[in-house]
Tab-separated table of C-alpha atoms and ligand atoms in Angstrom:
chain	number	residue	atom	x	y	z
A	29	UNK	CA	-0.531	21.907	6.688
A	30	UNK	CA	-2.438	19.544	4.869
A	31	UNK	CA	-5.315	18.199	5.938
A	32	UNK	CA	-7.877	16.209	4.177
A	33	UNK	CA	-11.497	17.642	3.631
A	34	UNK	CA	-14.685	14.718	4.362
A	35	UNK	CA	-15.883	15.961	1.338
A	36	UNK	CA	-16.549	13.237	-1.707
A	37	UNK	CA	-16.769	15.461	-4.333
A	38	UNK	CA	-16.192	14.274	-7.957
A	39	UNK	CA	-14.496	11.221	-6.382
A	40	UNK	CA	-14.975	7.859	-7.771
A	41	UNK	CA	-15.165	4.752	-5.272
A	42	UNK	CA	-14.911	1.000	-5.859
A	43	UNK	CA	-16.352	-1.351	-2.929
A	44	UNK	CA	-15.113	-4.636	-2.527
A	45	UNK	CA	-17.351	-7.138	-0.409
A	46	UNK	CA	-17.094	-9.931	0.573
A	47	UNK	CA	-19.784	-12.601	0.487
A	48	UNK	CA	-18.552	-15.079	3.192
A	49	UNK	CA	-20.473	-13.910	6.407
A	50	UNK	CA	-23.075	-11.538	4.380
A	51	UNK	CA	-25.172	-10.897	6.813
A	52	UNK	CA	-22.709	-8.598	8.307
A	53	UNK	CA	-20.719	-8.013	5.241
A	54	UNK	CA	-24.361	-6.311	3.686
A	55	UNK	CA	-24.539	-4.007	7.501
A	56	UNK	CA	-21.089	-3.215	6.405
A	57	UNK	CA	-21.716	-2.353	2.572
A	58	UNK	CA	-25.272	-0.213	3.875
A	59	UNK	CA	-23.076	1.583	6.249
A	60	UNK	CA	-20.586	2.931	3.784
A	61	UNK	CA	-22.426	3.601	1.109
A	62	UNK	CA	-24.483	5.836	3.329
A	63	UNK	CA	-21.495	7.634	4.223
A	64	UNK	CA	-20.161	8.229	1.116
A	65	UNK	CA	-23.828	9.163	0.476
A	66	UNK	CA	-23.768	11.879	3.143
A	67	UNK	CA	-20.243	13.414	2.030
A	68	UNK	CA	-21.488	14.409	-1.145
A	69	UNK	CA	-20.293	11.433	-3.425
A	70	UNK	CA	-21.743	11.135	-6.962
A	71	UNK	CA	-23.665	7.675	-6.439
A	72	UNK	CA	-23.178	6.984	-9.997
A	73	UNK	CA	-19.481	7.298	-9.641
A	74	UNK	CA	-19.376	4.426	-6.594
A	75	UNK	CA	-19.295	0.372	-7.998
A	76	UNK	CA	-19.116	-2.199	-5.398
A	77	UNK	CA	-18.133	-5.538	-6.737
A	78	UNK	CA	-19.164	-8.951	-4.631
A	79	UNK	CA	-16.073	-11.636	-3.993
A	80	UNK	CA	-16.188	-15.390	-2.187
A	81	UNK	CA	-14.381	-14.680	0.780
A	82	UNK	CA	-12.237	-11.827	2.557
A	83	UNK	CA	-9.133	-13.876	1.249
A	84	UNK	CA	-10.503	-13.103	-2.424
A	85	UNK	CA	-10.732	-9.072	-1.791
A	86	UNK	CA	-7.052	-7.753	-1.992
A	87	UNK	CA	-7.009	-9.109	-5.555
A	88	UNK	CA	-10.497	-7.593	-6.530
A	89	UNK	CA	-9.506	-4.831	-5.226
A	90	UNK	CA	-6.046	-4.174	-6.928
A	91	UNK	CA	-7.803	-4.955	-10.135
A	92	UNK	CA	-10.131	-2.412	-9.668
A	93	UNK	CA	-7.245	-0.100	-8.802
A	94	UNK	CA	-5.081	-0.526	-11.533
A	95	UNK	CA	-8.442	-0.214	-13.866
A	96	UNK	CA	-7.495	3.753	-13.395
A	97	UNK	CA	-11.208	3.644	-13.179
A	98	UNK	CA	-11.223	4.741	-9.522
A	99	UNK	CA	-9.928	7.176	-6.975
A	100	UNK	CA	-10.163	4.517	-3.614
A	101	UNK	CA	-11.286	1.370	-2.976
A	102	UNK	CA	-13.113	-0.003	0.071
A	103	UNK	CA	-12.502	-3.269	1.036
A	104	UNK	CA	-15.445	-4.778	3.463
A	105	UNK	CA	-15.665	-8.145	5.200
A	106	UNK	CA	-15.950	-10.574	8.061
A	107	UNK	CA	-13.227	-12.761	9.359
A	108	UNK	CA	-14.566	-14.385	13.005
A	109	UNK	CA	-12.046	-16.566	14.734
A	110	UNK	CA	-14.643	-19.067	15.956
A	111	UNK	CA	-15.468	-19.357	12.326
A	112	UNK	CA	-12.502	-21.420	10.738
A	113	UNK	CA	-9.132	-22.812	11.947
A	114	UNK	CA	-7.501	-20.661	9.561
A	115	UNK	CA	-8.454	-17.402	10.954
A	116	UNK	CA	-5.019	-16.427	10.844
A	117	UNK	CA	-4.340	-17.080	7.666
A	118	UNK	CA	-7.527	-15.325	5.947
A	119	UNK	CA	-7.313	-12.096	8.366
A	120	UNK	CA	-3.630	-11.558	7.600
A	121	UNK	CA	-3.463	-12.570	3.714
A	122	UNK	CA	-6.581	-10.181	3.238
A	123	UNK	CA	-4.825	-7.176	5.183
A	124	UNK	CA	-1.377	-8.160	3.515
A	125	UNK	CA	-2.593	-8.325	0.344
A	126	UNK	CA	-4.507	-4.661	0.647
A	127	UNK	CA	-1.357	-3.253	1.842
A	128	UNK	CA	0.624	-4.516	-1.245
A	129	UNK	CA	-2.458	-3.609	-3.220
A	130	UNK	CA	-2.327	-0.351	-1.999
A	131	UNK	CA	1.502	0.419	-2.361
A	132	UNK	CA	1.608	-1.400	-5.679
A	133	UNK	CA	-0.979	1.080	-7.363
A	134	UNK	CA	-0.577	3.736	-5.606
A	135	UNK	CA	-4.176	3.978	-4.928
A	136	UNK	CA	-5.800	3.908	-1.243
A	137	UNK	CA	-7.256	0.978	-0.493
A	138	UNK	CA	-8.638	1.148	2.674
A	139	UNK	CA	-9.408	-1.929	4.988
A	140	UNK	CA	-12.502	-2.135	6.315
A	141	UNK	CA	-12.187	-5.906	6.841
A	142	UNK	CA	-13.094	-7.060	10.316
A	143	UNK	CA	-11.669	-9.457	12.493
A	144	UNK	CA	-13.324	-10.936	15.885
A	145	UNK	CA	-13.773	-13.384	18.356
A	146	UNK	CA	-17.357	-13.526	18.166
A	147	UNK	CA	-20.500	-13.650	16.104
A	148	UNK	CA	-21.934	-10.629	18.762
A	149	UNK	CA	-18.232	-8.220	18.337
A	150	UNK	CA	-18.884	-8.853	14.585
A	151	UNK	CA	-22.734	-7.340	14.383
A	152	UNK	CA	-21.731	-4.852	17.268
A	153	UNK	CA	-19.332	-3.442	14.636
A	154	UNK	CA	-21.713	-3.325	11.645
A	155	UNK	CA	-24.102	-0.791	12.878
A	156	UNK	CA	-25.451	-1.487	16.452
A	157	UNK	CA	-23.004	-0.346	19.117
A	158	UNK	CA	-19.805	0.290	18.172
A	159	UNK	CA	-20.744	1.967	15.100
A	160	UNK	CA	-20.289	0.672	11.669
A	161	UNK	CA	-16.898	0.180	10.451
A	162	UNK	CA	-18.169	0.370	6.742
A	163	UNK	CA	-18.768	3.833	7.415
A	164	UNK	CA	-15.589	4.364	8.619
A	165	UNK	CA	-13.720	2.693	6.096
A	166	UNK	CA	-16.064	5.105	3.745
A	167	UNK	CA	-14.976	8.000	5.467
A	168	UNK	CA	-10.935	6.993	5.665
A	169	UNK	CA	-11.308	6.703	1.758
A	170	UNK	CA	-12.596	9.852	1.470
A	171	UNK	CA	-10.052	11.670	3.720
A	172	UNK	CA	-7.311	9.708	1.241
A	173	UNK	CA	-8.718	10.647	-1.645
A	174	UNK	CA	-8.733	14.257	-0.871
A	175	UNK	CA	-4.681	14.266	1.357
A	176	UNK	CA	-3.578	12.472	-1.887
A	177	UNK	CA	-4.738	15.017	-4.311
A	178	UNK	CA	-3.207	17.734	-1.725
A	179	UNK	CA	-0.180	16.251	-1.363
A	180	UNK	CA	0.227	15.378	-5.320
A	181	UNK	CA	-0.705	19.475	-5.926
A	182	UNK	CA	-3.632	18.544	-7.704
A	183	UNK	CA	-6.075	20.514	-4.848
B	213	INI	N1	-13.770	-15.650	4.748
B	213	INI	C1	-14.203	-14.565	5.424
B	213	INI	O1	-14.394	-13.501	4.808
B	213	INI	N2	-14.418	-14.609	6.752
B	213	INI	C2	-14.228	-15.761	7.479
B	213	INI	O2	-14.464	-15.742	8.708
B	213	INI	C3	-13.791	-16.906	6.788
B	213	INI	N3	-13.620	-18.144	7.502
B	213	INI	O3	-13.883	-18.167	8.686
B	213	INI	O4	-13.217	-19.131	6.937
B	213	INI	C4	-13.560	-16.840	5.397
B	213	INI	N4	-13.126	-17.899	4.708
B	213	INI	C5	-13.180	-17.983	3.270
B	213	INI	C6	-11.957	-17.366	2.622
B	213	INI	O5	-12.019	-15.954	2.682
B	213	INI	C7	-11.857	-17.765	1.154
B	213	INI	O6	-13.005	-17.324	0.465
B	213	INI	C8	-11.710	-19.267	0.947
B	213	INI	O7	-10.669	-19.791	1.746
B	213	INI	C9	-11.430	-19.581	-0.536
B	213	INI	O8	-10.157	-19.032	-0.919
């Protein structure tokens, strides 16, 4: 059985955040590198790279993936439907586009991209009470990393 360890190790990590809603998106960004902090990761090997809007971070993040430079990327941000008309269109394109990312590459890019009704469900989620879903999306990437190299042989 494989199973993968919560263990960073020699891991590298790329964060991509977005800047639209950054007072949450920065909860977010605290959250996981804290994590990845507390599993062990080498902070030196962890780069988190800023972007306009949660529409803007699937193609941040493939970059950084296909760089070779990394073994996951996060992907952090804020999409509130009360924010925008197109709520729709920015929630789906950025988890669309991090799919595709993800199966282009072949690296795990891991969604930690948001979506609410409300202002209050989006702070609730970035570190007050219902956790801090930068930390989990730290945590998911570190579980991929680790399956990955399991199920490639390489651990
Ligand atoms: N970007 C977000 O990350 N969250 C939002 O809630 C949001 N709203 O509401 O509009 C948002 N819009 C900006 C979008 O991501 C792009 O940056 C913009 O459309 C330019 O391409």
């Amino acid at each position: 059985m494989i199973e993968g360890r919560l263990v960073a190790g020699d891991a590298r990590f790329g964060l991509v955040a977005s800047r639209f809603n950054d007072f949450i998106t920065k909860e977010l960004l605290d959250g996981a590198l804290d994590a990845l902090r507390r599993h062990g990761a080498d902070m030196d090997a962890v780069t988190v790279a800023w972007c306009p809007g949660s529409y803007e971070v699937p193609l941040v993040a493939k970059r950084m993936a296909a760089s070779g430079d990394y073994d996951a990327i996060i992907c952090l941000g804020v999409v509130i439907r009360g924010a925008t008309y197109h709520f729709e269109i920015v929630a789906n394109g950025a988890a669309s586009g991090i799919t595709r990312a993800a199966m282009d590459t072949g690296v795990p890019i891991i969604l930690g991209i948001i979506t609410t009704d409300t202002i209050e469900q989006a702070i609730e989620r970035s570190g007050t009470k219902a956790g801090n879903k930068g930390a989990e999306a730290a945590v998911a990437a570190i579980e991929m990393v680790d399956v990955l190299r399991q199920v490639d042989g390489a651990d």
